[in-house]
PDB file of C-alpha atoms in Angstrom:
ATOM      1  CA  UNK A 168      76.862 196.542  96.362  1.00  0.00           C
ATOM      2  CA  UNK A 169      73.165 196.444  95.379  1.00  0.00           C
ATOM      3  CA  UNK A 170      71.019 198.805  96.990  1.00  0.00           C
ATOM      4  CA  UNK A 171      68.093 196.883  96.597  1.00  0.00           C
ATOM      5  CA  UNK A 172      67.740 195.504 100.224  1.00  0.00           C
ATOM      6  CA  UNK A 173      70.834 193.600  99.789  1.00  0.00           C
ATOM      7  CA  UNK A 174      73.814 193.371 101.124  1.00  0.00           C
ATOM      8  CA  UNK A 175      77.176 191.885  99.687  1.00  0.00           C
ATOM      9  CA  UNK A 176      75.753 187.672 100.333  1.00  0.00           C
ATOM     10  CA  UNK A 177      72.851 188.689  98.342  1.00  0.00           C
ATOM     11  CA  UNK A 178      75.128 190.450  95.568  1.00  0.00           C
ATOM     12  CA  UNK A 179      77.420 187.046  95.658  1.00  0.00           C
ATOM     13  CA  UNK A 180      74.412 184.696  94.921  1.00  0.00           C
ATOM     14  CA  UNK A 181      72.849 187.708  92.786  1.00  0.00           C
ATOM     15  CA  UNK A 182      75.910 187.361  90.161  1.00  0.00           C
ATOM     16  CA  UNK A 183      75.404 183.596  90.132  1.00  0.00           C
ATOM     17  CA  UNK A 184      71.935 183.770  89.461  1.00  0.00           C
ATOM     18  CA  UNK A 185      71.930 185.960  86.746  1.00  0.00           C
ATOM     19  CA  UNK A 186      74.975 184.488  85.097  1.00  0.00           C
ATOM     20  CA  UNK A 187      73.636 181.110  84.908  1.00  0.00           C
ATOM     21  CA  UNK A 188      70.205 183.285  83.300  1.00  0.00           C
ATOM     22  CA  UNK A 189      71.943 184.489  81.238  1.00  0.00           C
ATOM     23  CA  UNK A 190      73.995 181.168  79.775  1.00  0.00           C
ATOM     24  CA  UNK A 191      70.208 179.727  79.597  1.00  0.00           C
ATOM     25  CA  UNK A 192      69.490 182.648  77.743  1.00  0.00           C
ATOM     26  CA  UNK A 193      72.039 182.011  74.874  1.00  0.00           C
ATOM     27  CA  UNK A 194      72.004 178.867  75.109  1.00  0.00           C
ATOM     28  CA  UNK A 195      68.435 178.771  73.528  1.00  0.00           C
ATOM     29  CA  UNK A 196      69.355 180.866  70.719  1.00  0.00           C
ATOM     30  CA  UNK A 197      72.843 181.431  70.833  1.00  0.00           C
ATOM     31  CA  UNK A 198      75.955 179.598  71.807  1.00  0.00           C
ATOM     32  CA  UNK A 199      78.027 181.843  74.088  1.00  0.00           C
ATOM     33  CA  UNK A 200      81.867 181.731  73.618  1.00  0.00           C
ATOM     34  CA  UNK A 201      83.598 182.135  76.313  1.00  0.00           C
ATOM     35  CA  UNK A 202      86.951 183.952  77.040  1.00  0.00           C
ATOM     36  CA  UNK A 203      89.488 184.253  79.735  1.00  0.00           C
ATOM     37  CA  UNK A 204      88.474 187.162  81.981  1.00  0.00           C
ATOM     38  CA  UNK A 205      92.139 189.314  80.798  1.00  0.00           C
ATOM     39  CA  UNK A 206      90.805 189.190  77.376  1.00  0.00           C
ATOM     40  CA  UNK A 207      87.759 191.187  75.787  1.00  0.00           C
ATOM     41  CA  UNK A 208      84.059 190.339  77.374  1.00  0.00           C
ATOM     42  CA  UNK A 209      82.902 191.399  73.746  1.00  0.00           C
ATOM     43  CA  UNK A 210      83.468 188.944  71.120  1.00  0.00           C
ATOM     44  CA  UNK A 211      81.894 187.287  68.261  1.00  0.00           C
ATOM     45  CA  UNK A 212      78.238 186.204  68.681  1.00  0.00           C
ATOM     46  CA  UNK A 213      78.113 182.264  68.004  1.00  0.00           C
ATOM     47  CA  UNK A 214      74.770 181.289  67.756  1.00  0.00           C
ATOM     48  CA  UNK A 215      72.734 178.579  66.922  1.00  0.00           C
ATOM     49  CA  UNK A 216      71.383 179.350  62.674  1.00  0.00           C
ATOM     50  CA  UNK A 217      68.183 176.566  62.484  1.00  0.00           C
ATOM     51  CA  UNK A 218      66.229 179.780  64.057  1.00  0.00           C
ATOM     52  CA  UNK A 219      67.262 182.154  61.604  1.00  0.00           C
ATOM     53  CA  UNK A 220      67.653 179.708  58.720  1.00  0.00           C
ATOM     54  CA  UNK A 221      64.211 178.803  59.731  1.00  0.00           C
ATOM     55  CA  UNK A 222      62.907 182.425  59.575  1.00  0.00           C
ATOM     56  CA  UNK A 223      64.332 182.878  56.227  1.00  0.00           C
ATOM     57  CA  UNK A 224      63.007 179.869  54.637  1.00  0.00           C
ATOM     58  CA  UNK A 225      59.571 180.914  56.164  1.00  0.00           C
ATOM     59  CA  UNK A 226      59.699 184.614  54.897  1.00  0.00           C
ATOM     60  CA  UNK A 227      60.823 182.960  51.127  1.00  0.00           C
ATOM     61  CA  UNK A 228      58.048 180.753  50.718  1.00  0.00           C
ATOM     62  CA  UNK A 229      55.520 183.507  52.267  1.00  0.00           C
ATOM     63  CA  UNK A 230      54.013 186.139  50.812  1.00  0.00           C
ATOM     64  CA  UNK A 231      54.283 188.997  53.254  1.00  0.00           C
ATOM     65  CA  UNK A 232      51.699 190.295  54.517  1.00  0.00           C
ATOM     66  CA  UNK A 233      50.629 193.628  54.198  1.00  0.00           C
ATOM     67  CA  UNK A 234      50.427 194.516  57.871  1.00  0.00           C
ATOM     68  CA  UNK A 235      54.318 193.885  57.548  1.00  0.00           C
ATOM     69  CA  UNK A 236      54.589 197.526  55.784  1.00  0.00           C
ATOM     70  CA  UNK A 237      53.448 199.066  58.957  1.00  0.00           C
ATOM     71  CA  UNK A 238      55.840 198.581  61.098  1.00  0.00           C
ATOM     72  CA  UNK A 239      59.255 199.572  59.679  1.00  0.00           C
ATOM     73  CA  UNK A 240      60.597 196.154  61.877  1.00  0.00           C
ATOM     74  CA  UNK A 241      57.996 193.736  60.482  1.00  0.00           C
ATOM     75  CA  UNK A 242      58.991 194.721  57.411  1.00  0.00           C
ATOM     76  CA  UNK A 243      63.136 194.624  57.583  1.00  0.00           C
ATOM     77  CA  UNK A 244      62.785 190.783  58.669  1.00  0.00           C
ATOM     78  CA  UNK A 245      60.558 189.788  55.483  1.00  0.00           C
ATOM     79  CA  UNK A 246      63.142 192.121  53.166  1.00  0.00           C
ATOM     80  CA  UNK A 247      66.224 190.160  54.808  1.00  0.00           C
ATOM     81  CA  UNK A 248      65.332 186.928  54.618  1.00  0.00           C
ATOM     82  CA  UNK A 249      63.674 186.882  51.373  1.00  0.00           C
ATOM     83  CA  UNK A 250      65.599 187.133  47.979  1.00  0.00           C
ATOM     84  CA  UNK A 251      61.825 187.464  45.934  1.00  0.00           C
ATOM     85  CA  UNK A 252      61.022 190.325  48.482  1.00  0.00           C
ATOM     86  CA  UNK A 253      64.435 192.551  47.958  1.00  0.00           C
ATOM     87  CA  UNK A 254      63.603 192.319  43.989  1.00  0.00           C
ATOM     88  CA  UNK A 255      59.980 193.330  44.651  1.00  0.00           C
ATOM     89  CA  UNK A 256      60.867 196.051  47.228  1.00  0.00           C
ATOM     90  CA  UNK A 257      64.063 197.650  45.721  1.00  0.00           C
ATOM     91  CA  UNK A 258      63.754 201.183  43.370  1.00  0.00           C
ATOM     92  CA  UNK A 259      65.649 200.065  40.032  1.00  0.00           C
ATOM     93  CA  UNK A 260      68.004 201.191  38.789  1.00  0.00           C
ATOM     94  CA  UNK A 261      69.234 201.566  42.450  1.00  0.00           C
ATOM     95  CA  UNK A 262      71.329 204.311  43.245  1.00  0.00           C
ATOM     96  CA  UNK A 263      74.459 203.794  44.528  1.00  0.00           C
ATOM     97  CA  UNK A 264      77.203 206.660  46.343  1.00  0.00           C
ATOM     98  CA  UNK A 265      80.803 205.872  46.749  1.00  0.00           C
ATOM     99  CA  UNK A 266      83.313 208.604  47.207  1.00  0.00           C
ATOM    100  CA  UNK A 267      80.978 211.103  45.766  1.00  0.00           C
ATOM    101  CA  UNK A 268      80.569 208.974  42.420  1.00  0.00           C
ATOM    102  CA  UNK A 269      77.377 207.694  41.669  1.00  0.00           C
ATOM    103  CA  UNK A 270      76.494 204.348  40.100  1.00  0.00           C
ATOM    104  CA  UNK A 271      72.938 202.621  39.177  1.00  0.00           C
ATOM    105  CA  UNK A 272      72.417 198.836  38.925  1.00  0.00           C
ATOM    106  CA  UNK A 273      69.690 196.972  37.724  1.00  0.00           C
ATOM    107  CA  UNK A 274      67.729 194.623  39.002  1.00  0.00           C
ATOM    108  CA  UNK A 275      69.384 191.216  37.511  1.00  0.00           C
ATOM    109  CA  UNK A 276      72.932 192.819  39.314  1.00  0.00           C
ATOM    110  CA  UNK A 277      71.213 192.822  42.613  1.00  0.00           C
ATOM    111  CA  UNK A 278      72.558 190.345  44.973  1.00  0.00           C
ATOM    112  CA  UNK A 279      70.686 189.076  47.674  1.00  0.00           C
ATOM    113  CA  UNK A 280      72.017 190.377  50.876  1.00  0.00           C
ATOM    114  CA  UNK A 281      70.472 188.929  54.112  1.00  0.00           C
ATOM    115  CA  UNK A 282      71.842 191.664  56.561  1.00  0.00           C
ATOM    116  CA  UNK A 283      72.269 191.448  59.710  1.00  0.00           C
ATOM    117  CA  UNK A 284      70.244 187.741  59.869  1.00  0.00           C
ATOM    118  CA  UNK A 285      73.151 185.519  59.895  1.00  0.00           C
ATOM    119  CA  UNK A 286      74.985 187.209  62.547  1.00  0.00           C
ATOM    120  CA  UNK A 287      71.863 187.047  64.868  1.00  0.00           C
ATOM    121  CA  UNK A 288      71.483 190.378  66.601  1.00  0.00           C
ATOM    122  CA  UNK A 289      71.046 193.839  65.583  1.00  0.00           C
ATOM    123  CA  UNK A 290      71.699 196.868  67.242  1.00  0.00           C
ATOM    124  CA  UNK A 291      70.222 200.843  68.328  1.00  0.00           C
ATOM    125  CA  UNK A 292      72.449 203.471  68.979  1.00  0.00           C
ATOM    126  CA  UNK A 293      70.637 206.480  70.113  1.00  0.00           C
ATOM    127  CA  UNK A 294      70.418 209.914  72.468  1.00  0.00           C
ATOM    128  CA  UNK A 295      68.278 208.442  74.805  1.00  0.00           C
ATOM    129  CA  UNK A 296      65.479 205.745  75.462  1.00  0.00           C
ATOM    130  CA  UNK A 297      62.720 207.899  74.821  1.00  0.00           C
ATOM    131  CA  UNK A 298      63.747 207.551  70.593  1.00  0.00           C
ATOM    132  CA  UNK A 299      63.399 204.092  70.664  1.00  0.00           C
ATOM    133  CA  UNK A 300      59.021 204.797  71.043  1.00  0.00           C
ATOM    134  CA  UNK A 301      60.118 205.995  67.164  1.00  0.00           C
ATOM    135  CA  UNK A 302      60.341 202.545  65.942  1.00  0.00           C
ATOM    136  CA  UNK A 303      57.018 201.162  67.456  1.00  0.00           C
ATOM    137  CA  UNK A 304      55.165 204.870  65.618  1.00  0.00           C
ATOM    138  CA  UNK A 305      53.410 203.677  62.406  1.00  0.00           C
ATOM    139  CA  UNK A 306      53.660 207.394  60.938  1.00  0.00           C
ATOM    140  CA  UNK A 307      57.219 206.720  60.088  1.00  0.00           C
ATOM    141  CA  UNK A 308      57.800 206.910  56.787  1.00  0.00           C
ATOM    142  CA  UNK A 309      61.789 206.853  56.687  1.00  0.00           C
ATOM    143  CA  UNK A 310      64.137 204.590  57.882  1.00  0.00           C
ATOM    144  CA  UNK A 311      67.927 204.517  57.259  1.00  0.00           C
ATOM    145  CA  UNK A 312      69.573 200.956  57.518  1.00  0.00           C
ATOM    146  CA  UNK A 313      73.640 201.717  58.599  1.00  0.00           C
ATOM    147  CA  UNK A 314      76.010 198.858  58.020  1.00  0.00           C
ATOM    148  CA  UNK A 315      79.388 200.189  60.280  1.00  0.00           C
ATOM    149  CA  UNK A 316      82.246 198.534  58.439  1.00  0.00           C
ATOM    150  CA  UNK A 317      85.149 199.170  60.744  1.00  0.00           C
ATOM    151  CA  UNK A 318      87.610 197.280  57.973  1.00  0.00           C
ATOM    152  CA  UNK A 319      87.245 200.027  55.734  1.00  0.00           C
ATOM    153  CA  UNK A 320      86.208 202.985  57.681  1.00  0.00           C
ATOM    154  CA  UNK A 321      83.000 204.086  56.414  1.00  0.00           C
ATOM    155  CA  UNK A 322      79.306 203.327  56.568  1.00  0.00           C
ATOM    156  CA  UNK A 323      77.023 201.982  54.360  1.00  0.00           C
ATOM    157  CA  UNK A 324      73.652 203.605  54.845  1.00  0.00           C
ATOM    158  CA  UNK A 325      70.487 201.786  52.993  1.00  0.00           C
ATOM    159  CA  UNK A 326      67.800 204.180  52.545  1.00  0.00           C
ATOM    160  CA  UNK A 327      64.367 203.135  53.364  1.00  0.00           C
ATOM    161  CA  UNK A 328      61.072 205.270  52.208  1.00  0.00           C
ATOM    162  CA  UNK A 329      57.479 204.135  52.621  1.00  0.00           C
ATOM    163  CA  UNK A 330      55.798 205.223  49.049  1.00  0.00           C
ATOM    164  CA  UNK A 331      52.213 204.473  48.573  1.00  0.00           C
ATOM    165  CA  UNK A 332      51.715 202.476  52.007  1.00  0.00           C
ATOM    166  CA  UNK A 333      54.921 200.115  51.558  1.00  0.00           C
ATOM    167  CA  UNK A 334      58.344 200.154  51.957  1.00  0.00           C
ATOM    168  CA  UNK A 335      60.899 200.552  49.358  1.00  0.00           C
ATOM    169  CA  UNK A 336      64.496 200.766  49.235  1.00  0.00           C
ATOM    170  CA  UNK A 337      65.589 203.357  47.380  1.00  0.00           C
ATOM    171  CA  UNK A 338      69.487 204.026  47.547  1.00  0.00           C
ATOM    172  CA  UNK A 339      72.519 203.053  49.201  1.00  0.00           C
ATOM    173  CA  UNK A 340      75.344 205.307  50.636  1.00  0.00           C
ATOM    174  CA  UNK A 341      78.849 204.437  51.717  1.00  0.00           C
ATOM    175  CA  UNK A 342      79.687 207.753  54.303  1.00  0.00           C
ATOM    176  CA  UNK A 343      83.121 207.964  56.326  1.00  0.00           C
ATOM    177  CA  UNK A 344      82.896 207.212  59.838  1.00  0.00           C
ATOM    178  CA  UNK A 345      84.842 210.257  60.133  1.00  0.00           C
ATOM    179  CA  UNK A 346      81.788 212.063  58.550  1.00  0.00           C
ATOM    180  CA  UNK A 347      79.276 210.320  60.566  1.00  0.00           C
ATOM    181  CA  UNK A 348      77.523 212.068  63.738  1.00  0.00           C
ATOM    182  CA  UNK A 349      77.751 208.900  65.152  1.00  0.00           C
ATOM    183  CA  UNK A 350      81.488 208.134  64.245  1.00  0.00           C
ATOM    184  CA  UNK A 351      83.181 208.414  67.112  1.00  0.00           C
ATOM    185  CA  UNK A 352      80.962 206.794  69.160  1.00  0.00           C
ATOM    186  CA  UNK A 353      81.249 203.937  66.610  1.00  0.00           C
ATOM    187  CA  UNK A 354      85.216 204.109  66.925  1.00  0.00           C
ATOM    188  CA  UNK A 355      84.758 204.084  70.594  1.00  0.00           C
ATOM    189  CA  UNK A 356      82.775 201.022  70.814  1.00  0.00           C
ATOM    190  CA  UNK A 357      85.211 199.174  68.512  1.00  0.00           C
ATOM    191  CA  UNK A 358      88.028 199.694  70.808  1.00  0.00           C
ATOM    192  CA  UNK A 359      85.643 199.240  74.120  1.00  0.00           C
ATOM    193  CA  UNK A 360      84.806 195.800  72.829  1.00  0.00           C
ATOM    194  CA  UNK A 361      88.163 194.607  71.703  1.00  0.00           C
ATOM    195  CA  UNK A 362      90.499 196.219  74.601  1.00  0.00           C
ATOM    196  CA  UNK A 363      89.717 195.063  78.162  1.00  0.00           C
ATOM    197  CA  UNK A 364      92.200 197.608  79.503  1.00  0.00           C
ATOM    198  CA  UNK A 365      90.785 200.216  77.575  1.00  0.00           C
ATOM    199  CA  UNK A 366      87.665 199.151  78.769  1.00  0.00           C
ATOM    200  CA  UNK A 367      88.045 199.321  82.285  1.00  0.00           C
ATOM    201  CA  UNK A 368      89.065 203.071  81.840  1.00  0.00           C
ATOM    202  CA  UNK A 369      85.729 203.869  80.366  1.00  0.00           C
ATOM    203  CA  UNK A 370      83.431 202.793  83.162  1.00  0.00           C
ATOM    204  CA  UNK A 371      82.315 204.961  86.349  1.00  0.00           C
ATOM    205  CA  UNK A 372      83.408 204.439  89.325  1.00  0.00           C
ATOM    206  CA  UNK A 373      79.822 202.553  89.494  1.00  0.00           C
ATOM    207  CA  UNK A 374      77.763 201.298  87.043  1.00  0.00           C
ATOM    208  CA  UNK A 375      73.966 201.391  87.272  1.00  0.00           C
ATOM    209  CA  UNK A 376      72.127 198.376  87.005  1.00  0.00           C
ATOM    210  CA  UNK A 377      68.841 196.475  86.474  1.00  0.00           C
ATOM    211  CA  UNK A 378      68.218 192.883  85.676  1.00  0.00           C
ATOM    212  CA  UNK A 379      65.953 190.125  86.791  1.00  0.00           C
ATOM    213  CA  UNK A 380      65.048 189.437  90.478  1.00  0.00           C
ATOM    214  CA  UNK A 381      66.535 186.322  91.156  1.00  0.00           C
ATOM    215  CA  UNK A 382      64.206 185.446  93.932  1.00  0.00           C
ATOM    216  CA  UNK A 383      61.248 186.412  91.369  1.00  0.00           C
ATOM    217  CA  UNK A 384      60.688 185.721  87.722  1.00  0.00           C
ATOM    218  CA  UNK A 385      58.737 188.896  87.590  1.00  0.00           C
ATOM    219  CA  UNK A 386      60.266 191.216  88.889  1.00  0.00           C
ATOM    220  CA  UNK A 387      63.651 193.294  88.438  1.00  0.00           C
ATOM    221  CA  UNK A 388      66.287 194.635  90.530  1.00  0.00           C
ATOM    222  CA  UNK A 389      68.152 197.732  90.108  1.00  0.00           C
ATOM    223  CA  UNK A 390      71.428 199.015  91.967  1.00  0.00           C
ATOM    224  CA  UNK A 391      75.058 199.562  91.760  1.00  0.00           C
ATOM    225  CA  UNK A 392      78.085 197.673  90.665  1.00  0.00           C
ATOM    226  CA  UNK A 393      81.478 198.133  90.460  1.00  0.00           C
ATOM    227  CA  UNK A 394      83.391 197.944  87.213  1.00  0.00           C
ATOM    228  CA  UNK A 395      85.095 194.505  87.674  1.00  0.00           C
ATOM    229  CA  UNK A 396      81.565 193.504  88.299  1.00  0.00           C
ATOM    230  CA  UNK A 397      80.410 194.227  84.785  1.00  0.00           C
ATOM    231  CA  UNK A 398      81.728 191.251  83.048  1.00  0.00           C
ATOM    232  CA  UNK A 399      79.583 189.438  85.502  1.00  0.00           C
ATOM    233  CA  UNK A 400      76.518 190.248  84.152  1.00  0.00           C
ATOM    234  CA  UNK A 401      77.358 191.582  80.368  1.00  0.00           C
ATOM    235  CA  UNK A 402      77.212 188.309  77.797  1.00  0.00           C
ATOM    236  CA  UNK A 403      79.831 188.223  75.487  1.00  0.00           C
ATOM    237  CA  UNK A 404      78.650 190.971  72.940  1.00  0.00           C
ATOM    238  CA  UNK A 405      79.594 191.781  68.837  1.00  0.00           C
ATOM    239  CA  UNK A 406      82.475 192.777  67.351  1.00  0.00           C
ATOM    240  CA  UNK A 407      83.187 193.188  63.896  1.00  0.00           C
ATOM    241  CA  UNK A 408      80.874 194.674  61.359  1.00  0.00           C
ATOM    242  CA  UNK A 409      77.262 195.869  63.389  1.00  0.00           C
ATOM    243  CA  UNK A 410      74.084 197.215  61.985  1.00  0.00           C
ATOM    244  CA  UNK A 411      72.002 200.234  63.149  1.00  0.00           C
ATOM    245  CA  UNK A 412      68.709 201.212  62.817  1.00  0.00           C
ATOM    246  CA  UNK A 413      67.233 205.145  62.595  1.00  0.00           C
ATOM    247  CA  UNK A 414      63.798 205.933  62.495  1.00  0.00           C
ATOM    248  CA  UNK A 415      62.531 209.018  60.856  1.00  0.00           C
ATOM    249  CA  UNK A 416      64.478 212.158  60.833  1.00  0.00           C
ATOM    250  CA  UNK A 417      66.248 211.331  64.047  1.00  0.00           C
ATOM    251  CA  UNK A 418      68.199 214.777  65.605  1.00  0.00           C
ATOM    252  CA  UNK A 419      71.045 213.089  67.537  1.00  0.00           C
ATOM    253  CA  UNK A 420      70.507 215.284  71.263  1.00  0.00           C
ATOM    254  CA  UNK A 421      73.570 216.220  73.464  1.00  0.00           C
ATOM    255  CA  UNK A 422      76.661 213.699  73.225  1.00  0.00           C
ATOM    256  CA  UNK A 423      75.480 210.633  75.592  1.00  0.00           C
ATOM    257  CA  UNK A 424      74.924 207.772  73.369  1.00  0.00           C
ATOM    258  CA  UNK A 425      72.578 204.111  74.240  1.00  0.00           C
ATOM    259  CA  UNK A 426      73.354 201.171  72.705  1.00  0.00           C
ATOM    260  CA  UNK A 427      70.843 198.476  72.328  1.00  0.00           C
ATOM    261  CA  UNK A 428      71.706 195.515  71.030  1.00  0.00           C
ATOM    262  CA  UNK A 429      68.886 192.935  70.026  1.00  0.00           C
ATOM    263  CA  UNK A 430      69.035 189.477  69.348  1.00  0.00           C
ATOM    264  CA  UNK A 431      66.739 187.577  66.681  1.00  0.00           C
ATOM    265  CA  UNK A 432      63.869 185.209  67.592  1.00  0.00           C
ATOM    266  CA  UNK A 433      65.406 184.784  70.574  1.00  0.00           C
ATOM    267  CA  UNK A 434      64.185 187.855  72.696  1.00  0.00           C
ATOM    268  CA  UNK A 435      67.555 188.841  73.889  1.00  0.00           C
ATOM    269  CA  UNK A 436      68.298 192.353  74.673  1.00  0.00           C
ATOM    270  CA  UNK A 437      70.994 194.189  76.532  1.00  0.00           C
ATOM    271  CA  UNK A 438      71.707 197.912  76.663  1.00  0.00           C
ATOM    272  CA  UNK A 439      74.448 199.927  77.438  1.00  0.00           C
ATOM    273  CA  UNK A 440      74.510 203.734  78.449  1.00  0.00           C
ATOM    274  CA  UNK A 441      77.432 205.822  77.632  1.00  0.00           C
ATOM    275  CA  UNK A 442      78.082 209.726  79.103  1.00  0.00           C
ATOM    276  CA  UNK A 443      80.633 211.951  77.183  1.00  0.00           C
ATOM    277  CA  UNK A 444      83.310 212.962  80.279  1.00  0.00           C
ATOM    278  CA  UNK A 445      86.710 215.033  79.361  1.00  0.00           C
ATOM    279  CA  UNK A 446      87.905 211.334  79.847  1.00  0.00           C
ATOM    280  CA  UNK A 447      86.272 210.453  77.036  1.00  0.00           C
ATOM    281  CA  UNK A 448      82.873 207.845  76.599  1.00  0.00           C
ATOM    282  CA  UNK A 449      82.604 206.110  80.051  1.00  0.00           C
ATOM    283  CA  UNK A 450      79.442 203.357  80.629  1.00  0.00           C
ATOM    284  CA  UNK A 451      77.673 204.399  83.248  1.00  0.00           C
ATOM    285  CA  UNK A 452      74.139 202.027  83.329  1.00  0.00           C
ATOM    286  CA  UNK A 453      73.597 198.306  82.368  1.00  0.00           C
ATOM    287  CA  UNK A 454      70.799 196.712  81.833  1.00  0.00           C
ATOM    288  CA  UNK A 455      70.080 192.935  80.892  1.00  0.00           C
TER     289      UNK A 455
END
């Protein structure tokens, strides 16, 4: 039940209200696909390209600014969408690690890789809210771009430095999962995502919550809801392949782990909040 003076009516029309928000949501930047309630909540994003084919074309025929090489985000967007900007903003011969061997490429092997813009969304995984100030701070000056293949186990890390005032990319990575800080977390999420019975095991008893007021567009509620609840007010979220973002010289803290996953020109956001138990990773706070 909500404990937000509530009781279980208000809950009722409370999942309705958000539900529907939250189709409205997608549905003006993403298509939601939806599955029967035994199967995962989590599946592929479908969305809606003429945004993001729209943002590319823009960031092509732009030059980017130079306030773009402040922020670290402003930047990313212009480098993935633009095949003249990854030429301009790439160290060659770029570096490249796989199984400890190291290869260089020029810049007329370079091909243009658009990230994490056709799927739509990106995501955060980190210790707490607090590190995600890190990514508004103009100081930072290193930024590592993680592409989590789960097909082949490992992660390809692009390595962002800002020299001279901008951003360059100056080499690429591939690390085990197994090697990763993060790699178990990133297993765990693969499985949460796919396997709804696996899934239900991982959630407290109840699950904090906050989401929009439906009796008032500015405001929020927060309270409590049960596990079979979740699916309620979760959209259908990634699987497959997912990108991460760290900022600076991030010291993962303790073993809880927040993931944040942001959608592209569409404002979306939803974040989940993990706690390491002897069970294992359980979710214990939603927010939409």
């Amino acid at each position: 039940m909500l404990m937000n003076n509530g009781n279980n009516m208000r809950l009722i029309v409370f999942i309705a209200v958000v539900a529907a928000v939250l189709t409205m949501v997608f549905a003006t930047g993403c298509t939601v696909k939806h599955t029967d309630a035994t199967d995962s909540i989590v599946d592929s994003l479908a969305y809606d390209t003429t945004e993001i084919d729209t943002l590319e074309t823009l960031a092509e025929e732009t030059p980017m600014p130079k306030s773009a090489d402040e922020l670290f985000d402003d930047f990313i967007f212009n480098f993935a969408g633009s095949k003249r900007v990854q030429k301009q903003r790439i160290h060659f011969p770029l570096s490249i690690v796989e199984d400890g061997v190291v290869k260089n490429i020029g810049r007329n092997d370079w091909k243009f890789d658009p990230f994490f813009m056709h799927q739509g969304f990106y995501t955060l995984v980190v210790s707490d809210l607090d590190e995600l100030e890190t990514s508004k701070d103009t100081k930072v000056g290193h930024v590592v771009l993680e592409k989590v293949r789960f097909a082949d186990a490992d992660i390809r890390q692009y390595v962002f430095n800002r020299i001279n005032g901008i951003w360059m990319m100056q080499s690429v990575e591939n690390v085990p999962i197994s090697e990763h800080p993060n790699g178990s977390f990133y297993l765990f999420c693969s499985q949460f995502v796919r396997d709804s019975t696996f899934r239900m095991n991982h959630m407290a008893e109840s699950v904090e919550f906050s989401g929009p007021d439906p009796d008032d567009d500015f405001s929020r509620v927060e309270g409590v809801i049960m596990p079979e609840q979740v699916s309620m007010f979760a959209p259908e979220l990634p699987q497959g392949d997912i990108y991460n973002l760290i900022y600076g010289e991030t010291t993962l803290r303790g073993e809880d782990r927040t993931l944040v996953i942001r959608g592209i020109a569409n404002g979306f956001e939803i974040v989940l909040t993990f706690r390491k138990m002897e069970t294992g990773y359980m979710l214990v706070k939603l927010v939409v």
